[in-house]
Amino acid sequence: MSVSGLCQICESRPAEERCENCGTLACEQHYERAMGLCADCATQAQPGMGDSESEPNVDTSHDDVDVNRF
Ligand SMILES: [Zn+2]
Ligand SMILES: [Zn+2]
């Protein structure tokens, strides 16, 4: 809760929390409370979820085209 120093991301607001992954001090706007991560780590953790979902969709559309031709 009480962290001394400035947010290491924007360096303009007082730090509120510390990232559990990299230890960066982050203000309220640059700290994702739900994940316990700073804005940088939270951004890096998210893209992987979208990639795994896009692949099955491509395979499904391919199968439909083959079925219609035969
Ligand atoms: Zn900040
Ligand atoms: Zn971090």
PDB file of C-alpha atoms and ligand atoms in Angstrom:
ATOM      1  CA  MET A   1       0.000   0.000   0.000  1.00  0.00           C
ATOM      2  CA  SER A   2       2.510   2.614   1.140  1.00  0.00           C
ATOM      3  CA  VAL A   3       5.301   2.703  -1.424  1.00  0.00           C
ATOM      4  CA  SER A   4       7.739   5.594  -1.372  1.00  0.00           C
ATOM      5  CA  GLY A   5       8.900   7.077  -4.672  1.00  0.00           C
ATOM      6  CA  LEU A   6       7.524   7.968  -8.073  1.00  0.00           C
ATOM      7  CA  CYS A   7       5.880   5.708 -10.636  1.00  0.00           C
ATOM      8  CA  GLN A   8       8.736   4.349 -12.757  1.00  0.00           C
ATOM      9  CA  ILE A   9       6.559   4.331 -15.886  1.00  0.00           C
ATOM     10  CA  CYS A  10       5.305   7.925 -16.047  1.00  0.00           C
ATOM     11  CA  GLU A  11       7.654   9.374 -13.388  1.00  0.00           C
ATOM     12  CA  SER A  12       5.091  12.053 -12.597  1.00  0.00           C
ATOM     13  CA  ARG A  13       2.703  10.415 -10.110  1.00  0.00           C
ATOM     14  CA  PRO A  14       3.495   8.934  -6.687  1.00  0.00           C
ATOM     15  CA  ALA A  15       3.796   5.155  -6.794  1.00  0.00           C
ATOM     16  CA  GLU A  16       0.908   3.266  -5.210  1.00  0.00           C
ATOM     17  CA  GLU A  17       1.866  -0.375  -5.809  1.00  0.00           C
ATOM     18  CA  ARG A  18       4.790  -2.582  -6.826  1.00  0.00           C
ATOM     19  CA  CYS A  19       4.661  -4.989  -9.770  1.00  0.00           C
ATOM     20  CA  GLU A  20       4.845  -8.611  -8.577  1.00  0.00           C
ATOM     21  CA  ASN A  21       6.697  -9.639 -11.746  1.00  0.00           C
ATOM     22  CA  CYS A  22       9.434  -7.031 -12.322  1.00  0.00           C
ATOM     23  CA  GLY A  23       9.228  -4.996  -9.099  1.00  0.00           C
ATOM     24  CA  THR A  24       8.534  -1.734 -10.918  1.00  0.00           C
ATOM     25  CA  LEU A  25       6.875   0.925  -8.774  1.00  0.00           C
ATOM     26  CA  ALA A  26       3.655   1.992 -10.480  1.00  0.00           C
ATOM     27  CA  CYS A  27       1.019   4.634  -9.849  1.00  0.00           C
ATOM     28  CA  GLU A  28      -2.676   3.793  -9.811  1.00  0.00           C
ATOM     29  CA  GLN A  29      -3.015   4.361 -13.565  1.00  0.00           C
ATOM     30  CA  HIS A  30      -0.051   2.138 -14.472  1.00  0.00           C
ATOM     31  CA  TYR A  31      -0.860  -0.763 -12.143  1.00  0.00           C
ATOM     32  CA  GLU A  32      -3.343  -3.537 -12.996  1.00  0.00           C
ATOM     33  CA  ARG A  33      -4.775  -4.494  -9.603  1.00  0.00           C
ATOM     34  CA  ALA A  34      -6.544  -7.601 -10.929  1.00  0.00           C
ATOM     35  CA  MET A  35      -3.252  -9.071 -12.217  1.00  0.00           C
ATOM     36  CA  GLY A  36      -0.865  -7.558  -9.665  1.00  0.00           C
ATOM     37  CA  LEU A  37       1.321  -6.343 -12.531  1.00  0.00           C
ATOM     38  CA  CYS A  38       2.548  -2.997 -13.825  1.00  0.00           C
ATOM     39  CA  ALA A  39       1.179  -1.705 -17.140  1.00  0.00           C
ATOM     40  CA  ASP A  40       4.213  -3.046 -19.042  1.00  0.00           C
ATOM     41  CA  CYS A  41       3.922  -6.604 -17.702  1.00  0.00           C
ATOM     42  CA  ALA A  42       0.119  -6.593 -18.071  1.00  0.00           C
ATOM     43  CA  THR A  43       0.454  -5.675 -21.762  1.00  0.00           C
ATOM     44  CA  GLN A  44       2.988  -8.455 -22.394  1.00  0.00           C
ATOM     45  CA  ALA A  45       0.794 -11.034 -20.645  1.00  0.00           C
ATOM     46  CA  GLN A  46      -2.339 -10.373 -22.714  1.00  0.00           C
ATOM     47  CA  PRO A  47      -1.445 -10.946 -26.447  1.00  0.00           C
ATOM     48  CA  GLY A  48      -0.889 -14.725 -25.963  1.00  0.00           C
ATOM     49  CA  MET A  49      -4.568 -15.281 -25.184  1.00  0.00           C
ATOM     50  CA  GLY A  50      -5.752 -13.898 -28.549  1.00  0.00           C
ATOM     51  CA  ASP A  51      -3.318 -15.914 -30.667  1.00  0.00           C
ATOM     52  CA  SER A  52      -4.489 -19.309 -29.386  1.00  0.00           C
ATOM     53  CA  GLU A  53      -8.099 -18.491 -30.254  1.00  0.00           C
ATOM     54  CA  SER A  54      -7.457 -17.325 -33.830  1.00  0.00           C
ATOM     55  CA  GLU A  55      -5.915 -20.607 -35.082  1.00  0.00           C
ATOM     56  CA  PRO A  56      -8.967 -22.923 -34.559  1.00  0.00           C
ATOM     57  CA  ASN A  57     -11.162 -20.451 -36.457  1.00  0.00           C
ATOM     58  CA  VAL A  58      -8.957 -20.733 -39.562  1.00  0.00           C
ATOM     59  CA  ASP A  59      -9.099 -24.551 -39.510  1.00  0.00           C
ATOM     60  CA  THR A  60     -12.887 -24.562 -39.153  1.00  0.00           C
ATOM     61  CA  SER A  61     -13.403 -22.319 -42.191  1.00  0.00           C
ATOM     62  CA  HIS A  62     -11.083 -24.568 -44.235  1.00  0.00           C
ATOM     63  CA  ASP A  63     -13.117 -27.679 -43.389  1.00  0.00           C
ATOM     64  CA  ASP A  64     -16.363 -26.029 -44.443  1.00  0.00           C
ATOM     65  CA  VAL A  65     -14.976 -25.214 -47.898  1.00  0.00           C
ATOM     66  CA  ASP A  66     -13.793 -28.806 -48.457  1.00  0.00           C
ATOM     67  CA  VAL A  67     -17.163 -30.279 -47.410  1.00  0.00           C
ATOM     68  CA  ASN A  68     -19.087 -28.010 -49.792  1.00  0.00           C
ATOM     69  CA  ARG A  69     -16.878 -29.008 -52.772  1.00  0.00           C
ATOM     70  CA  PHE A  70     -17.298 -32.717 -52.156  1.00  0.00           C
TER      71      PHE A  70
HETATM   72 ZN    ZN B   1       2.391   6.147 -13.723  1.00  0.00          ZN
HETATM   73 ZN    ZN B   2       6.123  -5.242 -14.215  1.00  0.00          ZN
END
